[in-house]
PDB file of C-alpha atoms and ligand atoms in Angstrom:
ATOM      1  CA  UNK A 293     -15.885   7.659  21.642  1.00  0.00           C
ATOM      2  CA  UNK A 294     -11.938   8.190  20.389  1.00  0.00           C
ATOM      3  CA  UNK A 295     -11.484  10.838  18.172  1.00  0.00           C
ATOM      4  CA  UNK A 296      -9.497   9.969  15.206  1.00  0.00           C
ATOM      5  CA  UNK A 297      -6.344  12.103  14.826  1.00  0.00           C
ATOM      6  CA  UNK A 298      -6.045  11.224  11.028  1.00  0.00           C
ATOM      7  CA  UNK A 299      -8.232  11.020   7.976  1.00  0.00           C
ATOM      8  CA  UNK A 300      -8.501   9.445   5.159  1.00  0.00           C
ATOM      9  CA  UNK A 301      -8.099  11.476   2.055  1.00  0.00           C
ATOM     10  CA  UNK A 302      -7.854  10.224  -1.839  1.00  0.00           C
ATOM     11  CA  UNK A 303      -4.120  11.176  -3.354  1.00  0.00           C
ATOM     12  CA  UNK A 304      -3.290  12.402  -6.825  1.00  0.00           C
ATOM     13  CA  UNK A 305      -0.458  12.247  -9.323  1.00  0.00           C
ATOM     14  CA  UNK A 306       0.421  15.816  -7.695  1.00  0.00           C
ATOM     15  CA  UNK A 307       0.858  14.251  -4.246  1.00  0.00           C
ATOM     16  CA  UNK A 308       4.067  12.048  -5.719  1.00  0.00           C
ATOM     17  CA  UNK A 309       6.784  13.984  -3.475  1.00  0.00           C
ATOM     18  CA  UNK A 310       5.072  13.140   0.066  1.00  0.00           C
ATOM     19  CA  UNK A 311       4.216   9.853  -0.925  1.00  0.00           C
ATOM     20  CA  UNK A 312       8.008   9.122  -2.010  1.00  0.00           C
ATOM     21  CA  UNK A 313       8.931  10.748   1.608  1.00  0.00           C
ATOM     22  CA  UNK A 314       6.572   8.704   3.657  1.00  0.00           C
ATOM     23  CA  UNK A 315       8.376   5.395   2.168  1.00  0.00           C
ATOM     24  CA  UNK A 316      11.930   6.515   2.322  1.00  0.00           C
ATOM     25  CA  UNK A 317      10.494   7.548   5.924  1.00  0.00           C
ATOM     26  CA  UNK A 318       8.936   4.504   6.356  1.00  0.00           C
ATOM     27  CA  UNK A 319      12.002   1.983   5.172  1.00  0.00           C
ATOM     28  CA  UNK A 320       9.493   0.607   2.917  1.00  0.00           C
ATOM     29  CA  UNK A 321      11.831  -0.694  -0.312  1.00  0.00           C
ATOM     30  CA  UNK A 322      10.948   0.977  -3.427  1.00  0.00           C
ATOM     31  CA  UNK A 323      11.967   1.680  -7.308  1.00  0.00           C
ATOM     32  CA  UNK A 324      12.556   4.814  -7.645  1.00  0.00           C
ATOM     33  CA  UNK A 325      13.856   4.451 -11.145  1.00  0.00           C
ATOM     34  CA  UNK A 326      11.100   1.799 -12.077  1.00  0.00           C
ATOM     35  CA  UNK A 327       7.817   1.711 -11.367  1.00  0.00           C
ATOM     36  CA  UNK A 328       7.804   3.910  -8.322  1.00  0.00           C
ATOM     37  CA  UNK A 329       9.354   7.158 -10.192  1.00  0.00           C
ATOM     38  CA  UNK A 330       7.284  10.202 -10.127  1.00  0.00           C
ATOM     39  CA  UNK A 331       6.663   9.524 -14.220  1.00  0.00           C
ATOM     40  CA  UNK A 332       5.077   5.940 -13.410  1.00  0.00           C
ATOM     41  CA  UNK A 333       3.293   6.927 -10.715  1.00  0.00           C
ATOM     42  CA  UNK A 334       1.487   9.675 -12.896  1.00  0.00           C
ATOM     43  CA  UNK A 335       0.991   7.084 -15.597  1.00  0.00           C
ATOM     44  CA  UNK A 336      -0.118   4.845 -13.125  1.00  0.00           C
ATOM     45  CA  UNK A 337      -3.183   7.212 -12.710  1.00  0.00           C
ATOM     46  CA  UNK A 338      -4.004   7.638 -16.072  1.00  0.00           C
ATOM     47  CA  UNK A 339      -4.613   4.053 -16.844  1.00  0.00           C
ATOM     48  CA  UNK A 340      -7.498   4.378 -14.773  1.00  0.00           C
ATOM     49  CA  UNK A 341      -7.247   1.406 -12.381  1.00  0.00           C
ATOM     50  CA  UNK A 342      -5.056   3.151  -9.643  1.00  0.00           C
ATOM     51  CA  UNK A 343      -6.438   4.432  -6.098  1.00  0.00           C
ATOM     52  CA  UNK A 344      -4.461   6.249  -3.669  1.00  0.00           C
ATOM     53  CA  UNK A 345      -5.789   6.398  -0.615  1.00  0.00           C
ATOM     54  CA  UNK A 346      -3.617   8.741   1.925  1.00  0.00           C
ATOM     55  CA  UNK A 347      -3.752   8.880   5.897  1.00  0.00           C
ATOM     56  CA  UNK A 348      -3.253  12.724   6.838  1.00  0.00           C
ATOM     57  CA  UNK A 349      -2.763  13.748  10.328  1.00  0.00           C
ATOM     58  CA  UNK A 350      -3.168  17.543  10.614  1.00  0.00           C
ATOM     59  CA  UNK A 351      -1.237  18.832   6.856  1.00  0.00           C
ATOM     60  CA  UNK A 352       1.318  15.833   7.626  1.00  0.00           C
ATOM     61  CA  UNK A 353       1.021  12.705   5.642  1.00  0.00           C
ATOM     62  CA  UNK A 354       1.487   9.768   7.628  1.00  0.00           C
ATOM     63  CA  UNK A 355       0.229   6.767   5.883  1.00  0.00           C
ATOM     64  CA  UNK A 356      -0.350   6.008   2.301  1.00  0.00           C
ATOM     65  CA  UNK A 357      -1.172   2.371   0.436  1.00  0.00           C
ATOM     66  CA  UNK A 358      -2.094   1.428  -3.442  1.00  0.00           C
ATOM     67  CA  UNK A 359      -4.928   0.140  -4.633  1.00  0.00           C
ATOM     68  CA  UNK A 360      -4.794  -1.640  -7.794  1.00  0.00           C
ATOM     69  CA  UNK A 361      -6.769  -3.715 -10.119  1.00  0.00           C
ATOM     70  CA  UNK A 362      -5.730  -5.445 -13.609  1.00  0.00           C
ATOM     71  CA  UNK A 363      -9.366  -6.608 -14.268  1.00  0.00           C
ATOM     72  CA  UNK A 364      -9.459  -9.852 -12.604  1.00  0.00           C
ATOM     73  CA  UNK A 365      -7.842  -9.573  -9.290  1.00  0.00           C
ATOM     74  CA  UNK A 366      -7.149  -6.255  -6.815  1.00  0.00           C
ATOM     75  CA  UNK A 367      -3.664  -5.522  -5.391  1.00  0.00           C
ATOM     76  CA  UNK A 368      -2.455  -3.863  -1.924  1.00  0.00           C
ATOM     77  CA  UNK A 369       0.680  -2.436  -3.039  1.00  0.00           C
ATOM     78  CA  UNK A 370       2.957  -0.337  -0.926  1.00  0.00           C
ATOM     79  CA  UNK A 371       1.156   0.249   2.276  1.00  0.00           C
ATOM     80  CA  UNK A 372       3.493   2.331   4.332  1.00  0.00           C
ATOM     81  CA  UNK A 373       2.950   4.144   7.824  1.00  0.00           C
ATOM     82  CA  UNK A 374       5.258   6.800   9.252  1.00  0.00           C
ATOM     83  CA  UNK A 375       7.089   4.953  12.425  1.00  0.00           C
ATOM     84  CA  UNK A 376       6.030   8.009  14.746  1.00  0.00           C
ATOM     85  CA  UNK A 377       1.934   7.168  14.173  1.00  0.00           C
ATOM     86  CA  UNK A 378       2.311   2.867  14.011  1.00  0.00           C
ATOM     87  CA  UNK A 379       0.231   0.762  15.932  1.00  0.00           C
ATOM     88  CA  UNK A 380      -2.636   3.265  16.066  1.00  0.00           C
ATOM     89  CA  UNK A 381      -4.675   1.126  13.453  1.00  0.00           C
ATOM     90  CA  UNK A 382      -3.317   3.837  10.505  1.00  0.00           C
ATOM     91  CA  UNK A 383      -2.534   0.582   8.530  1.00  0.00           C
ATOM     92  CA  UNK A 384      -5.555  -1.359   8.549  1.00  0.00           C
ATOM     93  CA  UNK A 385      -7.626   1.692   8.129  1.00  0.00           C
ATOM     94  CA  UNK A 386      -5.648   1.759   4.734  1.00  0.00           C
ATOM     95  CA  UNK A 387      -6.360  -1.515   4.144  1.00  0.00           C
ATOM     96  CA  UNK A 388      -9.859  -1.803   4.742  1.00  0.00           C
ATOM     97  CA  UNK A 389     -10.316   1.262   2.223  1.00  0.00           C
ATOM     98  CA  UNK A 390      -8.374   0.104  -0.144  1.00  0.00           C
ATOM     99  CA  UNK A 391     -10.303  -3.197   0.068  1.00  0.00           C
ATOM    100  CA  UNK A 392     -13.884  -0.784  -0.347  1.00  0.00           C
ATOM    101  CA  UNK A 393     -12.635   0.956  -3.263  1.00  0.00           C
ATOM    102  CA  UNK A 394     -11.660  -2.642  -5.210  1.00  0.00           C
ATOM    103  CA  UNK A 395     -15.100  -4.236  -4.058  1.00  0.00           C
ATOM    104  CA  UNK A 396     -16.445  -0.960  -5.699  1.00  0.00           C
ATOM    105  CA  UNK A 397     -14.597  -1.556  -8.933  1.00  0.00           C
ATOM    106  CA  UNK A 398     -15.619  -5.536  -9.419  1.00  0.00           C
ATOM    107  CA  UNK A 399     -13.187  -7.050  -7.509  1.00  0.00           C
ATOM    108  CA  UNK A 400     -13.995  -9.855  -5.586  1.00  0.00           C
ATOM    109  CA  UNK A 401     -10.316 -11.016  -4.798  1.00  0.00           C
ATOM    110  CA  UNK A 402      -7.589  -8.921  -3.540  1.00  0.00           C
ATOM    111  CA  UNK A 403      -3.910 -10.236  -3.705  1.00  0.00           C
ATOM    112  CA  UNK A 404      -1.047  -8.378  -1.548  1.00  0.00           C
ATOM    113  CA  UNK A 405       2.656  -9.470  -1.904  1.00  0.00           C
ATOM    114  CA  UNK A 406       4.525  -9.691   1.590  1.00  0.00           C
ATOM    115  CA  UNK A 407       8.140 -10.444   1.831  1.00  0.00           C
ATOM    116  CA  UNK A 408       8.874 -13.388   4.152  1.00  0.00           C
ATOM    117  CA  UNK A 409      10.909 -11.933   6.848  1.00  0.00           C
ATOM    118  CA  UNK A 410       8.303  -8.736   7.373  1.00  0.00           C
ATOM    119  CA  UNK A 411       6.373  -9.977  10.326  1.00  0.00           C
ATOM    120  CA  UNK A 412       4.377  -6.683  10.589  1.00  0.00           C
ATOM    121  CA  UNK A 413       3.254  -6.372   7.607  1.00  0.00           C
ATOM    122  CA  UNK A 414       2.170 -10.379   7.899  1.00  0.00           C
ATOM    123  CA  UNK A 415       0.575  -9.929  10.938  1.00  0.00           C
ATOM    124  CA  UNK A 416      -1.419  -6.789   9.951  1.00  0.00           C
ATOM    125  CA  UNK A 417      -2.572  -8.669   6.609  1.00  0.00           C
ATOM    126  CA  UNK A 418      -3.598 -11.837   8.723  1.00  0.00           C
ATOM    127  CA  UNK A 419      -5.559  -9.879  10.985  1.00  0.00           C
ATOM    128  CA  UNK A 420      -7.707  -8.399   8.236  1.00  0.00           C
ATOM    129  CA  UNK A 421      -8.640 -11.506   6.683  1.00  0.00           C
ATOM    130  CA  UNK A 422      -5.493 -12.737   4.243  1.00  0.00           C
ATOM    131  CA  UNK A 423      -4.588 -16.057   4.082  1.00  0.00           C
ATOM    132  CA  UNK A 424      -1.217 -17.144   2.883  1.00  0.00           C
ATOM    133  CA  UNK A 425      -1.216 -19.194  -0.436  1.00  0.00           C
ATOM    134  CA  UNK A 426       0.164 -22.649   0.312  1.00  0.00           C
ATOM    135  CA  UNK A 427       2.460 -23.171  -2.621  1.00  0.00           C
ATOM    136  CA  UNK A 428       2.420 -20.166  -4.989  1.00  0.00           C
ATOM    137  CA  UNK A 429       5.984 -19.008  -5.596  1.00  0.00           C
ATOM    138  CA  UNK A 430       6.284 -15.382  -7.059  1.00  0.00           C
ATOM    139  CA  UNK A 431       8.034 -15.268 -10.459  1.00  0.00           C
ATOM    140  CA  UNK A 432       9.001 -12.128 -12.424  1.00  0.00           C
ATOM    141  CA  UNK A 433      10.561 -11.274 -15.695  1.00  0.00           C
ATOM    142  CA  UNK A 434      12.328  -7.946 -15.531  1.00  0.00           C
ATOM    143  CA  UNK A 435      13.767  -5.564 -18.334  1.00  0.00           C
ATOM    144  CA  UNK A 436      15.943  -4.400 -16.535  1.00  0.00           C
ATOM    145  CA  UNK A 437      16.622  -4.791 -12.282  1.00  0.00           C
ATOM    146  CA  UNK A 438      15.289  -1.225 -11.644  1.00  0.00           C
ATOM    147  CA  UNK A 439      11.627  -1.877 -12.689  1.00  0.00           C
TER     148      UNK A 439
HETATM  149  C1  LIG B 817       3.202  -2.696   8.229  1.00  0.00           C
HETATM  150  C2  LIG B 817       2.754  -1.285   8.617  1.00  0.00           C
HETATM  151  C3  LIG B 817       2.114  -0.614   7.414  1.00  0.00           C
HETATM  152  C4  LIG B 817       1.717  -1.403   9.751  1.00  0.00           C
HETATM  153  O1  LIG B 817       1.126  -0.111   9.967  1.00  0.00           O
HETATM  154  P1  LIG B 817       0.410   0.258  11.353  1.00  0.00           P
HETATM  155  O2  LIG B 817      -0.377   1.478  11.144  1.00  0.00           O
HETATM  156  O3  LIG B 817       1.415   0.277  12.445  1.00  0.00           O
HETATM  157  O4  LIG B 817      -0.556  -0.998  11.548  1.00  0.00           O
HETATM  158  P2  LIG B 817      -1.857  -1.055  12.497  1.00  0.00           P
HETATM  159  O5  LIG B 817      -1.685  -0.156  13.668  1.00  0.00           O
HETATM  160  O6  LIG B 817      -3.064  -0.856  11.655  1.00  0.00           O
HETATM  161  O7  LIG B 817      -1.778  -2.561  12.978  1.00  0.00           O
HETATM  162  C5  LIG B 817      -2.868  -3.455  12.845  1.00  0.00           C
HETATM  163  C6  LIG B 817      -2.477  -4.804  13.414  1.00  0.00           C
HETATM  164  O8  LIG B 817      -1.409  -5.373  12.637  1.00  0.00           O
HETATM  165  C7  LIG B 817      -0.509  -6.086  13.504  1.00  0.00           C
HETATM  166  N1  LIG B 817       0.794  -5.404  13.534  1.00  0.00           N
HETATM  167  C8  LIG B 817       1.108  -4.184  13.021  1.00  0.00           C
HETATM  168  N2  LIG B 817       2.407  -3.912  13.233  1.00  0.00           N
HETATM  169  C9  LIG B 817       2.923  -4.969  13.897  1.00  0.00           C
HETATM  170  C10 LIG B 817       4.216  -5.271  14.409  1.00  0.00           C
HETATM  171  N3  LIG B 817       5.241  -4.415  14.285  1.00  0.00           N
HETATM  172  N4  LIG B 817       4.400  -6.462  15.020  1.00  0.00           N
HETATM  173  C11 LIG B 817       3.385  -7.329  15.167  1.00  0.00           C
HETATM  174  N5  LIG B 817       2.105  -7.094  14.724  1.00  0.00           N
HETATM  175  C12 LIG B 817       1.892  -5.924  14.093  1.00  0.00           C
HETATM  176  C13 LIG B 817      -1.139  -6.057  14.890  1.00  0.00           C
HETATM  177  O9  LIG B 817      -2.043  -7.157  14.961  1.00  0.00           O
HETATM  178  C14 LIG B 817      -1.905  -4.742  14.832  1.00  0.00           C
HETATM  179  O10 LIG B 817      -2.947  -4.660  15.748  1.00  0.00           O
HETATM  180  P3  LIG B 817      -2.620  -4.190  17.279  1.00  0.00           P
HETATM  181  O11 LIG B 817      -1.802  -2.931  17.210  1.00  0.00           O
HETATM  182  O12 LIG B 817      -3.991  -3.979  17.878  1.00  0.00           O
HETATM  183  O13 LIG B 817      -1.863  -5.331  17.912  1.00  0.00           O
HETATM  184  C15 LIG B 817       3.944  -0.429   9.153  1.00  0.00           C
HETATM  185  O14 LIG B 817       4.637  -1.177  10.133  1.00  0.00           O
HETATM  186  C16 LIG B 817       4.933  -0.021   8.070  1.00  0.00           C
HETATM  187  O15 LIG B 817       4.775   1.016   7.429  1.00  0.00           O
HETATM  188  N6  LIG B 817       5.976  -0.848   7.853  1.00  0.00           N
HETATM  189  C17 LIG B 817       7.030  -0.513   6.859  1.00  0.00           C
HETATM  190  C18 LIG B 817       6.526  -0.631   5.453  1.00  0.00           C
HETATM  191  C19 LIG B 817       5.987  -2.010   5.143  1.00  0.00           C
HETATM  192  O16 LIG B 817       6.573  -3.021   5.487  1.00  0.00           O
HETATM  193  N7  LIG B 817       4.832  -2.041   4.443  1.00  0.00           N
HETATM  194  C20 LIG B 817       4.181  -3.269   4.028  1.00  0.00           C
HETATM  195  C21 LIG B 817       4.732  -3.775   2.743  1.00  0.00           C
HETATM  196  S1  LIG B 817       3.937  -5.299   2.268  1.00  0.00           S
END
């Protein structure tokens, strides 16, 4: 049997400053001035219907993903995976816990949003199960372009 060389560990509001490395590290594109500063993040948590989940290898964090609800629906949000531990299954580990925890809170449909062009990310969401809308477009209304 393989030996896992990461676990999977439940983040808090206190784990902001490795989580904001891991997706600089990762190139995943944040708002660090919106909704991804280390003030919405901890707000975030205290609405109640934000999971963490965190892959740690050794004291090194090297994965991380969001799992939200707003009632009706779950949402994968910000899966990232340091480039030095891809391909090892570190993502879809993420995934399929993020998936338990939403099951575990009522929800029996889980959205993720994937820009076009990022064939990983695609391909890893495919392989666990997604299927691509056929004619949804994604429309936002923003206060201001940092949110
Ligand atoms: C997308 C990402 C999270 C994948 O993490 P990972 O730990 O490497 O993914 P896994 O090892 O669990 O991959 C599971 C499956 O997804 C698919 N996959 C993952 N990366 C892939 C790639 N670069 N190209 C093609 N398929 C890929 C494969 O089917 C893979 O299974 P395999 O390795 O047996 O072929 C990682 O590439 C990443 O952090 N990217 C930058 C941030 C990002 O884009 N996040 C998603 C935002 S929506």
């Amino acid at each position: 049997m393989q030996v896992r060389e990461y676990e999977l560990v439940t983040l808090t509001a206190d784990d902001y400053d490795g989580v904001r490395a891991l997706w600089e590290a990762a190139g995943l594109s944040i708002r660090p001035a919106g909704r991804d500063s280390a003030e919405a993040f901890a707000r975030q948590f205290a609405g109640g219907t934000q999971t963490v989940i965190g892959a740690r290898a050794g004291d090194r964090l090297v994965g991380v993903v969001l799992a939200t609800h707003d009632g009706r629906k779950g949402w994968i949000n910000r899966l990232a995976v340091h480039p030095d531990f891809r391909r090892r299954g570190i993502g879809q580990a993420l995934v399929a816990e993020a998936e338990r925890v939403l099951r575990a809170q009522g929800m029996h449909i889980i959205g993720v949003l994937i820009e076009d062009w990022n064939t990983a990310s695609l391909a890893l969401f495919e392989r666990a199960g997604y299927a691509r809308h056929p004619d949804i477009v994604y429309l936002t209304k923003r206060d201001s372009p940092d949110v």
